[in-house]
Structures are given as C-alpha cells and as structure tokens.
XYZ file of C-alpha atoms in Angstrom:
688
model
C -13.821 36.216 4.218
C -11.110 38.384 5.731
C -11.660 42.142 5.466
C -9.447 45.136 6.189
C -10.312 48.396 7.851
C -7.904 51.149 6.863
C -7.484 54.059 9.273
C -6.628 57.273 7.497
C -3.190 58.600 8.356
C -2.107 55.263 9.869
C 0.949 53.446 8.597
C -0.541 50.107 9.594
C -3.860 48.595 8.520
C -5.949 46.883 11.153
C -7.314 43.506 10.110
C -10.703 42.107 11.061
C -10.319 38.367 11.243
C -13.033 35.733 11.066
C -13.937 33.924 14.336
C -12.116 30.835 13.050
C -8.901 32.721 12.276
C -9.114 34.660 15.543
C -9.425 31.449 17.565
C -6.391 29.830 15.965
C -4.298 32.995 16.230
C -5.068 33.465 19.932
C -2.721 32.337 22.679
C -4.101 29.269 24.525
C -4.494 31.148 27.837
C -6.914 33.598 26.237
C -9.202 30.800 25.019
C -10.068 29.351 28.417
C -11.813 31.008 31.296
C -11.881 27.965 33.537
C -9.395 26.008 35.569
C -8.157 23.134 33.415
C -8.491 20.727 36.353
C -12.262 21.325 36.675
C -14.171 18.816 34.547
C -17.691 18.749 33.175
C -17.184 15.782 30.849
C -14.613 13.179 29.868
C -12.141 13.078 26.991
C -13.915 13.495 23.636
C -17.113 13.986 25.666
C -17.009 10.333 26.740
C -18.441 10.532 30.290
C -16.461 7.508 31.537
C -13.175 9.292 30.795
C -13.499 12.049 33.374
C -10.697 10.083 34.996
C -8.254 7.382 33.915
C -10.212 4.629 35.689
C -12.902 5.044 33.070
C -10.857 2.998 30.614
C -11.676 -0.102 32.659
C -15.393 0.628 32.276
C -14.949 0.979 28.502
C -12.947 -2.263 28.338
C -15.603 -4.173 30.282
C -18.326 -2.795 28.051
C -16.417 -3.794 24.915
C -15.871 -7.323 26.227
C -19.552 -7.744 27.118
C -20.747 -6.384 23.772
C -18.232 -8.522 21.860
C -19.446 -11.713 23.523
C -23.052 -10.932 22.573
C -22.104 -10.216 18.949
C -20.077 -13.425 18.641
C -23.061 -15.399 19.896
C -25.306 -13.642 17.390
C -22.929 -14.467 14.530
C -22.469 -18.176 15.261
C -26.093 -18.964 16.158
C -27.397 -19.272 12.624
C -30.863 -20.343 13.724
C -31.649 -17.109 15.515
C -29.702 -14.594 13.395
C -31.874 -11.870 11.818
C -29.201 -9.500 10.465
C -26.672 -9.687 7.660
C -23.427 -11.286 8.801
C -21.387 -8.305 7.593
C -23.472 -5.997 9.810
C -22.655 -8.109 12.867
C -18.960 -8.110 11.974
C -18.977 -4.351 11.516
C -20.622 -4.005 14.938
C -17.780 -6.114 16.320
C -15.213 -3.945 14.561
C -16.864 -0.733 15.756
C -17.142 -1.969 19.355
C -13.434 -2.759 19.531
C -12.125 0.135 17.427
C -13.979 2.787 19.439
C -11.938 1.746 22.471
C -8.678 0.691 20.792
C -8.284 3.645 18.404
C -9.079 6.232 21.042
C -6.848 4.477 23.600
C -3.936 4.308 21.157
C -4.106 8.060 20.653
C -4.359 8.797 24.383
C -1.438 6.433 25.005
C 0.907 8.481 22.827
C -0.528 11.984 23.311
C -1.900 12.492 26.824
C 0.521 14.378 29.092
C -0.917 12.737 32.240
C 0.879 9.430 32.861
C -2.200 7.970 34.586
C -4.260 8.392 31.439
C -1.396 7.175 29.225
C -0.876 4.016 31.300
C -4.604 3.256 31.528
C -4.877 3.741 27.749
C -1.933 1.414 27.164
C -3.620 -1.261 29.262
C -6.801 -0.790 27.247
C -4.807 -1.307 24.040
C -3.382 -4.539 25.452
C -6.829 -5.735 26.529
C -8.457 -5.057 23.149
C -5.479 -6.589 21.336
C -5.999 -9.740 23.396
C -9.685 -9.832 22.443
C -8.796 -9.468 18.757
C -6.247 -12.287 18.975
C -8.886 -14.495 20.588
C -11.415 -13.648 17.861
C -8.840 -14.378 15.170
C -8.584 -17.951 16.469
C -12.343 -18.496 16.821
C -13.008 -21.125 14.179
C -16.785 -20.997 14.661
C -16.778 -17.277 13.922
C -14.586 -17.757 10.857
C -16.749 -20.592 9.540
C -19.902 -18.513 9.984
C -18.462 -15.712 7.844
C -16.866 -18.050 5.304
C -20.111 -19.964 4.792
C -22.038 -16.738 4.164
C -19.499 -15.583 1.585
C -19.444 -18.924 -0.245
C -23.147 -19.802 -0.004
C -24.909 -16.467 0.445
C -26.538 -14.753 3.403
C -30.046 -15.098 4.829
C -30.777 -11.569 3.546
C -30.087 -10.070 0.137
C -26.644 -8.453 0.007
C -25.269 -5.548 -2.024
C -21.905 -5.211 -3.789
C -20.686 -3.182 -0.810
C -21.830 -5.876 1.628
C -19.916 -8.545 -0.290
C -16.809 -6.344 -0.647
C -16.647 -5.537 3.072
C -17.405 -9.132 4.079
C -14.465 -10.281 1.949
C -12.239 -7.707 3.644
C -13.191 -9.190 7.014
C -12.495 -12.694 5.711
C -9.063 -11.681 4.406
C -8.226 -10.146 7.789
C -9.172 -13.483 9.381
C -7.025 -15.480 6.972
C -3.999 -13.260 7.570
C -3.735 -15.173 10.864
C -3.920 -18.559 9.127
C -7.162 -19.622 10.785
C -8.214 -21.482 7.612
C -5.048 -23.623 7.575
C -4.315 -27.014 9.157
C -3.318 -26.682 12.810
C 0.431 -27.176 12.301
C 0.571 -24.516 9.600
C -1.656 -22.197 11.631
C 0.742 -22.415 14.585
C 3.641 -21.641 12.243
C 1.796 -18.552 10.971
C 1.344 -17.346 14.549
C 5.048 -17.953 15.252
C 6.093 -16.130 12.089
C 3.854 -13.140 12.767
C 5.358 -12.819 16.235
C 8.917 -13.210 14.935
C 8.338 -10.694 12.128
C 7.045 -8.186 14.694
C 10.140 -8.661 16.858
C 12.545 -8.396 13.896
C 10.796 -5.257 12.703
C 10.977 -3.568 16.096
C 14.670 -4.368 16.464
C 15.442 -3.274 12.903
C 13.679 0.065 13.395
C 15.606 0.682 16.617
C 18.881 -0.053 14.834
C 17.952 2.128 11.862
C 18.183 5.298 13.962
C 21.066 4.263 16.189
C 23.995 6.735 15.905
C 27.319 5.501 14.551
C 30.260 5.858 16.948
C 33.853 5.953 15.647
C 37.231 6.679 17.210
C 38.135 10.338 17.102
C 41.529 9.458 15.631
C 39.855 7.916 12.588
C 38.692 11.335 11.363
C 40.808 14.268 10.176
C 40.890 16.985 12.826
C 39.177 19.500 10.541
C 36.124 17.204 10.312
C 35.866 16.270 13.984
C 34.557 19.706 14.994
C 31.486 19.225 12.776
C 30.247 16.204 14.737
C 29.402 15.519 18.360
C 32.361 14.055 20.259
C 33.433 13.307 23.817
C 37.162 13.629 23.282
C 37.609 9.964 22.425
C 34.661 9.059 20.236
C 32.842 10.846 17.415
C 29.064 10.349 17.292
C 27.415 10.606 13.869
C 23.619 10.749 14.105
C 22.708 11.426 10.487
C 24.020 11.993 6.969
C 24.753 15.726 7.468
C 22.852 16.882 4.375
C 22.743 20.510 5.585
C 26.516 20.925 6.033
C 28.085 23.598 3.836
C 31.331 21.661 3.523
C 31.112 18.828 0.971
C 33.729 16.832 2.876
C 31.571 16.937 5.995
C 28.564 15.748 4.003
C 30.624 12.947 2.494
C 32.000 11.873 5.884
C 28.553 11.912 7.488
C 27.085 9.880 4.628
C 29.810 7.221 4.587
C 30.032 6.839 8.361
C 26.319 6.814 9.135
C 25.526 4.411 6.270
C 28.459 2.049 6.831
C 27.205 -1.566 6.714
C 26.145 -3.111 10.007
C 26.150 -6.932 10.231
C 23.451 -7.038 12.900
C 21.090 -4.863 10.825
C 21.809 -6.927 7.715
C 20.926 -10.140 9.546
C 17.730 -8.613 10.965
C 16.625 -7.386 7.545
C 17.299 -10.754 5.911
C 15.401 -12.540 8.700
C 12.495 -10.111 8.341
C 12.263 -10.494 4.561
C 12.698 -14.274 4.487
C 10.164 -14.764 7.298
C 7.661 -12.661 5.379
C 8.247 -14.807 2.302
C 7.676 -18.023 4.265
C 4.524 -16.539 5.808
C 3.145 -15.600 2.401
C 3.793 -19.046 0.945
C 2.118 -20.827 3.851
C -0.919 -18.579 3.295
C -1.042 -19.505 -0.389
C 0.691 -16.525 -2.028
C 3.686 -16.786 -4.395
C 5.482 -13.941 -2.599
C 4.940 -11.518 0.256
C 4.381 -8.765 -2.313
C 1.359 -10.655 -3.675
C -0.050 -10.896 -0.154
C 0.571 -7.220 0.682
C -0.783 -5.788 -2.584
C -3.955 -7.869 -2.759
C -7.068 -5.664 -2.722
C -5.128 -2.492 -3.513
C -5.471 -0.113 -6.440
C -2.578 -1.873 -8.176
C -4.042 -5.299 -7.223
C -0.877 -7.318 -7.956
C 2.933 -6.857 -7.983
C 3.167 -7.265 -11.751
C 1.183 -4.026 -12.142
C 3.486 -2.239 -9.694
C 6.572 -3.438 -11.596
C 5.111 -2.278 -14.913
C 4.320 1.143 -13.446
C 7.789 1.552 -11.906
C 9.509 0.495 -15.142
C 7.421 2.893 -17.221
C 8.259 5.672 -14.767
C 11.927 4.756 -14.847
C 12.063 4.984 -18.642
C 10.258 8.338 -18.715
C 12.316 9.834 -15.888
C 15.805 8.790 -16.987
C 16.538 11.725 -19.320
C 14.472 14.200 -17.298
C 16.310 13.326 -14.075
C 19.635 13.605 -15.888
C 18.680 17.176 -16.852
C 17.876 17.956 -13.216
C 21.262 16.612 -12.133
C 23.103 18.613 -14.780
C 21.446 21.763 -13.445
C 22.334 20.802 -9.869
C 25.902 20.125 -10.991
C 26.088 23.563 -12.570
C 24.856 25.180 -9.370
C 27.222 23.132 -7.238
C 30.014 24.701 -9.281
C 32.654 22.098 -8.545
C 34.827 19.859 -10.684
C 33.601 16.980 -8.537
C 30.478 15.229 -9.884
C 27.187 15.273 -8.021
C 27.107 12.600 -5.339
C 24.288 11.229 -3.164
C 25.303 13.476 -0.264
C 25.067 16.577 -2.467
C 21.529 16.484 -3.850
C 19.559 17.473 -0.740
C 22.011 20.251 0.119
C 22.184 21.789 -3.364
C 18.413 21.437 -3.919
C 17.720 23.216 -0.627
C 20.189 25.946 -1.564
C 18.433 26.500 -4.897
C 14.986 26.602 -3.288
C 16.138 29.244 -0.832
C 17.544 31.277 -3.696
C 14.292 30.968 -5.641
C 12.258 32.113 -2.675
C 14.368 35.219 -2.544
C 13.203 35.748 1.042
C 13.843 34.256 4.435
C 11.237 32.620 6.641
C 11.046 35.838 8.637
C 9.811 37.693 5.555
C 7.036 35.387 4.342
C 5.964 33.593 7.555
C 3.902 36.622 8.743
C 1.595 35.992 5.784
C 1.004 32.414 6.929
C -0.368 32.789 10.431
C -2.130 29.627 11.548
C -5.419 31.529 11.710
C -5.044 32.706 8.113
C -4.239 29.166 6.933
C -7.231 27.699 8.767
C -9.431 30.362 7.198
C -7.958 29.356 3.829
C -8.971 25.771 4.462
C -12.439 26.945 5.452
C -12.804 29.016 2.287
C -11.707 26.031 0.228
C -14.089 23.521 1.842
C -16.977 25.943 1.478
C -16.182 26.601 -2.183
C -15.739 22.938 -3.119
C -18.205 21.127 -0.883
C -20.472 23.679 0.779
C -18.951 22.578 4.108
C -17.667 24.944 6.761
C -15.195 24.515 9.605
C -16.575 26.057 12.775
C -14.445 26.576 15.861
C -16.213 25.417 19.001
C -15.204 25.830 22.640
C -14.339 22.570 24.347
C -15.830 21.619 27.687
C -13.651 21.235 30.775
C -12.246 17.701 30.636
C -12.950 17.202 26.919
C -9.391 17.763 25.711
C -6.020 16.557 26.975
C -4.179 19.875 26.666
C -5.356 23.473 26.948
C -4.011 24.369 23.474
C -6.134 21.800 21.607
C -8.756 23.317 19.288
C -12.070 21.705 18.395
C -13.624 22.059 14.956
C -17.153 21.129 14.009
C -17.551 20.225 10.341
C -20.976 21.431 9.201
C -22.752 20.948 5.884
C -24.586 23.826 4.214
C -27.917 22.446 5.429
C -26.513 22.880 8.983
C -26.067 19.130 9.429
C -23.130 18.164 11.634
C -20.705 15.862 9.789
C -18.177 15.263 12.566
C -15.486 16.745 14.795
C -11.791 17.439 14.218
C -9.618 18.002 17.278
C -6.514 19.995 16.363
C -3.480 19.151 18.493
C -1.071 21.422 16.667
C 1.560 22.721 19.096
C 4.716 21.362 20.672
C 4.649 20.314 24.312
C 6.795 18.188 26.569
C 6.809 14.471 25.633
C 4.451 15.005 22.696
C 5.449 12.842 19.693
C 7.165 14.875 17.002
C 5.059 13.668 14.112
C 2.403 14.915 11.749
C -0.472 12.457 11.570
C -4.193 11.806 11.551
C -5.858 9.643 14.203
C -9.328 8.160 13.854
C -11.022 8.236 17.249
C -14.427 7.083 16.054
C -15.313 5.940 12.565
C -18.450 6.984 10.738
C -21.167 4.442 9.912
C -24.892 4.066 9.381
C -26.816 3.063 12.507
C -29.761 0.693 12.649
C -32.174 3.526 13.470
C -31.321 5.330 10.236
C -29.081 7.966 11.825
C -25.343 8.296 11.207
C -22.513 7.824 13.704
C -20.455 10.911 12.983
C -16.684 10.506 12.834
C -14.252 12.011 15.333
C -10.590 12.494 14.411
C -7.475 14.173 15.761
C -4.918 16.004 13.653
C -1.506 16.104 15.293
C 1.104 18.560 14.007
C 4.259 20.138 15.397
C 3.739 23.855 14.820
C 5.405 26.735 16.637
C 3.284 28.105 19.476
C 2.001 31.668 19.594
C 4.280 34.082 21.458
C 3.020 37.212 23.185
C 1.197 39.180 20.488
C 2.550 37.020 17.634
C 0.418 34.058 16.502
C 1.819 30.771 15.279
C 3.559 31.562 11.981
C 4.154 28.852 9.388
C 6.716 28.427 6.640
C 5.599 27.012 3.248
C 6.555 23.445 4.227
C 4.367 23.634 7.338
C 1.498 25.025 5.276
C 1.831 21.986 3.000
C 1.824 19.687 6.042
C -1.300 21.361 7.423
C -3.179 21.008 4.134
C -1.939 17.430 3.731
C -3.199 16.295 7.140
C -6.459 18.170 6.668
C -6.909 16.108 3.500
C -6.969 12.986 5.677
C -9.414 14.621 8.081
C -11.779 15.634 5.272
C -11.634 12.091 3.910
C -12.901 10.956 7.322
C -15.484 13.741 7.626
C -16.947 13.494 4.115
C -16.928 9.715 3.903
C -20.464 8.428 4.328
C -19.924 4.701 4.373
C -22.425 2.179 5.628
C -19.697 0.360 7.551
C -17.091 1.846 9.884
C -14.605 -0.886 8.876
C -14.146 1.044 5.617
C -14.825 4.576 6.819
C -12.731 7.478 5.496
C -9.029 6.631 5.476
C -9.683 2.915 6.120
C -9.001 2.036 2.525
C -6.121 0.516 0.566
C -2.690 1.975 1.338
C -2.142 3.057 -2.266
C -5.340 5.141 -2.232
C -5.277 6.442 1.364
C -2.837 9.257 0.513
C -4.779 10.512 -2.522
C -6.997 13.037 -0.649
C -4.053 14.368 1.392
C -1.712 14.712 -1.599
C -4.484 16.391 -3.588
C -4.726 19.037 -0.864
C -1.045 19.860 -1.447
C -1.950 20.931 -4.994
C -4.409 23.464 -3.593
C -1.741 24.680 -1.136
C 0.627 25.236 -4.078
C -1.748 27.068 -6.399
C -1.353 30.874 -6.370
C -5.092 31.337 -6.988
C -5.870 29.499 -3.750
C -2.975 30.772 -1.646
C -3.792 34.375 -2.556
C -7.170 33.963 -0.829
C -5.670 33.512 2.619
C -1.976 34.541 2.633
C -2.345 37.848 4.490
C -0.131 39.603 6.998
C -1.242 38.826 10.533
C -0.758 42.491 11.644
C -1.854 44.528 8.653
C -4.134 42.195 6.691
C -2.153 43.058 3.558
C -2.102 40.351 0.932
C 1.168 38.585 0.237
C 3.013 40.465 -2.548
C 2.384 38.782 -5.872
C 6.077 38.307 -6.600
C 6.620 36.527 -3.276
C 3.495 34.437 -3.807
C 4.632 33.170 -7.201
C 8.152 32.496 -5.958
C 6.856 30.343 -3.112
C 4.642 28.341 -5.439
C 7.380 28.045 -8.073
C 9.928 26.823 -5.512
C 7.825 23.663 -5.149
C 8.323 22.899 -8.856
C 12.106 22.550 -8.760
C 13.821 19.284 -9.731
C 10.683 17.108 -9.738
C 12.224 14.432 -11.970
C 15.224 13.672 -9.777
C 13.043 13.589 -6.662
C 10.518 11.315 -8.369
C 13.299 9.058 -9.639
C 14.522 8.511 -6.084
C 11.002 7.410 -5.078
C 10.873 4.986 -8.008
C 14.238 3.570 -6.903
C 13.110 3.101 -3.296
C 9.838 1.529 -4.453
C 11.500 -0.950 -6.795
C 14.027 -1.919 -4.130
C 11.146 -2.634 -1.751
C 9.412 -4.735 -4.428
C 12.528 -6.796 -5.201
C 13.177 -7.407 -1.511
C 9.665 -8.863 -1.201
C 9.665 -10.805 -4.476
C 10.983 -14.112 -3.117
C 13.483 -15.606 -0.721
C 16.727 -13.639 -0.671
C 19.588 -15.309 -2.532
C 22.051 -12.452 -2.032
C 22.908 -9.801 0.546
C 20.509 -6.871 0.707
C 23.432 -4.558 -0.101
C 24.326 -6.389 -3.312
C 20.665 -6.219 -4.338
C 20.639 -2.493 -3.545
C 23.704 -1.901 -5.736
C 22.092 -3.677 -8.704
C 18.770 -1.845 -8.385
C 20.452 1.548 -7.895
C 22.465 1.089 -11.077
C 19.292 0.503 -13.080
C 16.849 2.888 -11.402
C 18.847 5.827 -10.065
C 21.122 8.312 -11.796
C 23.595 8.697 -8.930
C 26.113 5.929 -8.228
C 26.134 3.447 -5.387
C 28.868 4.321 -2.877
C 30.962 1.270 -1.900
C 30.888 0.251 1.770
C 27.544 1.926 2.406
C 24.228 0.246 3.135
C 21.487 2.851 2.915
C 18.758 0.196 3.094
C 19.771 -0.719 6.664
C 18.541 2.738 7.719
C 15.324 2.491 5.687
C 12.769 1.887 8.452
C 9.850 2.118 5.982
C 10.684 -1.468 4.997
C 9.017 -2.463 8.275
C 5.793 -0.454 8.158
C 5.367 -0.406 4.369
C 6.741 -3.794 3.385
C 6.029 -4.287 -0.360
C 3.830 -1.164 -0.217
C 6.323 1.686 -0.438
C 5.143 2.203 -4.022
C 1.814 3.379 -2.568
C 2.997 6.978 -2.325
C 3.767 7.041 -6.054
C 0.420 5.520 -7.055
C -1.393 7.923 -4.724
C 0.506 10.867 -6.201
C -0.276 9.696 -9.716
C -3.996 9.453 -8.921
C -4.038 12.798 -7.085
C -2.235 14.456 -10.010
C -4.688 12.876 -12.449
C -7.656 14.143 -10.414
C -6.115 17.629 -10.176
C -5.461 17.848 -13.918
C -8.918 16.523 -14.809
C -11.121 18.375 -12.330
C -9.358 21.253 -10.551
C -6.416 22.631 -12.550
C -8.651 24.865 -14.667
C -10.664 26.064 -11.657
C -9.446 25.065 -8.173
C -12.665 26.410 -6.592
C -15.121 24.607 -8.868
C -18.170 23.541 -6.873
C -19.221 21.125 -9.616
C -15.860 19.336 -9.491
C -15.804 19.456 -5.704
C -19.212 17.828 -5.421
C -18.259 15.075 -7.861
C -15.033 14.389 -5.977
C -16.872 14.392 -2.649
C -19.604 11.975 -3.677
C -17.696 9.734 -6.111
C -14.385 9.461 -4.223
C -14.404 10.651 -0.618
C -17.849 9.327 0.271
C -16.885 5.710 -0.424
C -13.919 5.467 1.950
C -12.727 1.887 1.462
C -16.234 0.625 0.687
C -15.599 0.353 -3.042
C -12.656 -1.479 -4.655
C -10.085 1.296 -5.242
C -9.261 0.395 -8.856
C -12.947 0.572 -9.736
C -13.409 3.807 -7.774
C -10.539 5.476 -9.671
C -11.659 4.160 -13.055
C -15.269 5.238 -12.530
C -14.321 8.729 -11.344
C -11.740 9.417 -14.057
C -13.540 7.537 -16.845
C -10.373 5.643 -17.748
C -8.821 2.391 -16.658
C -6.651 2.609 -13.545
C -3.542 1.150 -15.158
C 0.235 1.829 -15.220
C 0.127 3.717 -18.516
C -2.440 6.217 -17.265
C -0.729 6.565 -13.884
C 2.600 7.282 -15.586
C 1.070 9.745 -18.020
C -0.453 11.832 -15.221
C 2.857 12.103 -13.345
C 4.927 12.916 -16.424
C 2.407 15.512 -17.614
C 2.716 17.212 -14.240
C 6.527 17.095 -14.283
C 6.685 18.601 -17.764
C 4.212 21.329 -16.780
C 6.365 22.190 -13.751
C 9.461 22.445 -15.954
C 7.599 24.787 -18.298
C 6.509 27.011 -15.394
C 10.084 27.259 -14.128
C 11.368 28.152 -17.587
C 8.685 30.822 -17.977
C 9.582 32.315 -14.610
C 13.280 32.284 -15.457
C 12.554 34.122 -18.674
C 10.531 36.735 -16.789
C 13.327 37.463 -14.306
C-alpha cells in the first residue's frame, strides 16, 4: 500500500512508493546497470535465442518432435497415452515456436531477429498445413472420438479432442478429394480477398481540389491540386468539415464492393461444402451463443430494448449540439466527446498526474491481491532476455509463494513498434506428465507515453481503461490452470475471450477501486473526490446510443454471412440501418467498405456484445456490492478463469451464474447496467 510522509512546514508531501510502483515510474535508463548488448541469456530466457540464428535450432527441434508425435499417434499398436494428450503435445510443440516468433516478428527492433522470426513463422505454418492434410493422423483422432480411446477419458478430454477434430475439418480433410481441393482453394482465395479488402479499407480518398469549397480545403491535406481525406474528421469543430470528411471518405468504391462480395460469397461456398447452412453457422459453432439463431434473437431483443433509450440519448445530444440541423452520423462522436470533456471539468493535465503508470500498476496489484491472493512482483530482466531496454518483467505469485507465470510489459512507444494494444501468448500453460505445471508466459503491448526527466508516464482515463483491459487478458492466461495448452487462458471461444478483460474495465471505473491508487505522483495526495466521481461518471454517458451502434454493426455482420448475397452490400446496409439504428443512412456512402472487422471477425462481431453482457452479469452478481470481495474473487478465479477454453463456454457461464446462458438473460444484464448508468448521471446532475 502507498504511504505518505508529511514534512512539517513543507508545501509538498513526499510519497513513499512500493517497489512495483517505483519500477514502473522510473526512466528506463535508471533500471539497467549493464550494457544492453551484453547477453547472459536469450529472449524470454530461451538459451537458443541469444542470437537470431537460434530460431533455426528451435525450428529443427519442433520438426523433429512433431515427427515423433505423429508416429506415436498413428501407431495404434504401440500407443500408451490418450490421443488428446499426444495432440496437445503437438500443439504445444508448434505453438511455443510459432506464437513466440509471431510476437518477435512484429515487435523486435532488430531486423535480424524480426526476419529470422518471420522465417520461423513460415516454417511452422508449413508444418501445420502438412499436418492438416495427413489423413492417417485425422483418422486416428476421428476413430478415437467415435469409438473411444484406449484409456478412460474425461469430459474435458472429449471436449478438447473435438476441438482438435473441428480444426482438422476446417481444412476439409474429411471430404472427397475434389471437394477438399476446393476447400483449400477457397481458403487461399478468402485470405487474399481479406488482405486486399483490409488494405483498401484504410486507403485515403483523393479528390480534385476544385471539387471542394475553398473554405473546406484548408481543413484537409492537399498538394495544390488534390485533396487527401484520410478519415471521417469526427474531431472537427465545424459541422461542414465533419460532413465533408464523412461523405468523401465513405463514398462507395467499386473495387472494395467487389472484394467484399467475393469474400462473403466465397465464405458461404466454403461453409456449404463443409456441411454448414451458412458461414455464420460454421463461425459460431462451439461458441457461447452456439448458433446464429441465438445471436439473432439476442440482437433483436437488444434492438427493441434500446430503441427508446437510444432516442433519449440522441435528443440530449441534439440539445447540446444546439443547432436547427438534426443529429447526423458525423455529429455523434464529436458531440459525445464534447460532453465528456465538459463532464470531466478538467483537462488531461489536471488529472493525469494522479494516474502515473506506477500508481496504476500498484492499483492492479492491490486488486489482484484482494480478489485472488495473487501479487504482481517486478523482477529485473537478464541481459538478452528482453528486446528493448524499457520492457518490464512481472512475476505473478500466489499467496503460497508459488510462481504462476510471467508477464512482460512492453508499454512504451518506440520506432517501428506497432501502434496497438494487445496481449500475446508466448507460452501456454498446461499440466506436464511429471505432475508439474508449464507456467504461461505472455506479453502485454500498449502505446503509453514514456517517462520524461523527473516525470513518470502519466495516463489519461482512456489509457487506464486500456491498461486494465489488457491486464484482464493477462490474468486470464496466468490464472488459467488447464490440463491442455490448446485451451489455456484466452484460447477459448471468441464470444467469451473478452469477458475477463471487459470485467476489468468495471473495476477501473468504480470509484471505490480507483480511489485506492489514484494518487499524485509528486505529493502522494489522493485524487480529489469530486474529480474522481466526474471521471467515473463520464464513462456512463450515452450508453444506449453507443450500444445501439454495436447492435447495428453486429446484425449487419450476421446478415452478410447468412447466405449468398443477392443484393449489393450497400443496399443491405441501408435496410439494416433503417431497422437497427436511430440515425439515417446517408446516400452515396458505403461505411461497410471501411469496416475491416468483417475480415478478422466474420460472423463473430457480435462477440463483443455477448462478452460485455456476460461481464456485466458477473459484475452485477458478484462484485457490484463489494469490488474487493475475496469470496467472489476466488469463485470467479476457480469457476471461470481456471477453465480457459477447457469447458464449453455456455455451460461455464450457466454454472457460474446459476442461470441459463440465453438471449433473455444476456439482454437483461446489459439493460440493467444501462438503466443504472442513467440513474447515476441523473443523481449527479441533481447534485450539481
């Protein structure tokens, strides 16, 4: 816990920070007393990776081990282990190289390491493709699932074995040869279409300078002849600029339309060859929702509940906009942001000093200790262990001093580092044959401001939310104690994977939790109560209109993947927007052609909403009354986090919440939260 030592007669209090907070508030140069080029180990303490050539050693080892495991699986006469154990060994052997190499490929500043890692990714990908076409291996697994194994199996064994089988059948290995070849062709074509669509989705729109009024030209990049519009200009003060940016950037593009239609229709053909009515049925199988009909019911229930509530939000936004012109799609983000800033009543410069990175990390530590009896301990990294001198290493330690795993924190901007907030699994957790546990290793990547001189990294409320969100993923990995690494931590269904991270956002928005760690980095003074409540309240503004937009996007994604397209994607968009969104469709715009999530989350965009519904339900049931409840924390740890993807998600949710995981209950949890937020805002308004 942070303490303060007050010097009599001094205007400034001197704060005594915990070792964890001190480490994260220090400048990188003060944390290392060695030359970064001198190495005592390899990356992640993997001895082979003292240099980039070590990837070849890891690749060779993976190939050798894979060949032995394949032989073990297909030689039924000599096999002594469960088939699912052999498959998980295969998965672990390949993932330990591929997952780590994928991270190094995108994150390592040394091009030699990045190139060697890329080659490792290609090598392992080739091995996986070869395994996916190994009919003997498929038959061995399929026979065990249909006829039973040589050893008694558990529910978890059967569940994970079926996951492996489904992964196999995604490649069409069970189909006649002609159909199997078509599946391979389609998968390749879908990949190419997706890559090209994503590239086009972010491509700036270029128009002749004469096509824009002179008073608008100055608001966009131009070269004297052409105007370049790179986004929808949601932060522009001038409504005409926002309108111009929206209409120009989202103007229909024939090439993008063709790519999207090809992508969607190819997915539909792929699904039908593999025995599914639609691509949505294929994508949603094994998820919390289980089938598209459940997703549609949930989205329609949400739509009905949100219609009047979202209309109220828009009326309030219209009042604040203060114009005779109605609210339009290019207005909502701007006006909402304006209102949030007004609610905060302070600028970033005023509240950021209370959110130093060290204070926030200490807050996370206090929370994990209170809920789970688990502490985050900063540990020095060995020379050669990390890829950049500003990477922090955390050991996650249980209250019986047992190590649970390591989190490497790559938090700060640097040249060529991807600008994304994400969680990477480097090594998955699993039970080993000798009874010990293979502890997980993960990396959290954020884009936080670096410390400057005597000022530590200072976060705004949005960055605090991001930090807590990503730490939710990391804790899912650390606290998962699955038998198999194929289902460790975040390796679960897409519509459950975000539950632990979204739940952490609730803790980051609760004044009782935030007050524990929001302290001035110089004085140690707690954040003023008025500021604290304003920050938390600002997150409760206009939840219905924001949720309605997510329902709209999710339903559009479902309809796109519900059969072969019989109309243009823009005409479909217009119809869905009219039914599921309060704001009108703008003629001659094609927002969906910029929606790159259609590639990575095809038929699964709804997953965020289901995850939020479950997280909200868990919060209301277990933590809203007492966000530091050890009893609730232990139940959540052992009944949710510990399973990873090793238990069917619908059963996991139903067992933990003692109610069926169905659309009615999902909708009720979200609407209860929205109504509670509205009540809090009204109470705060009345108090002002």
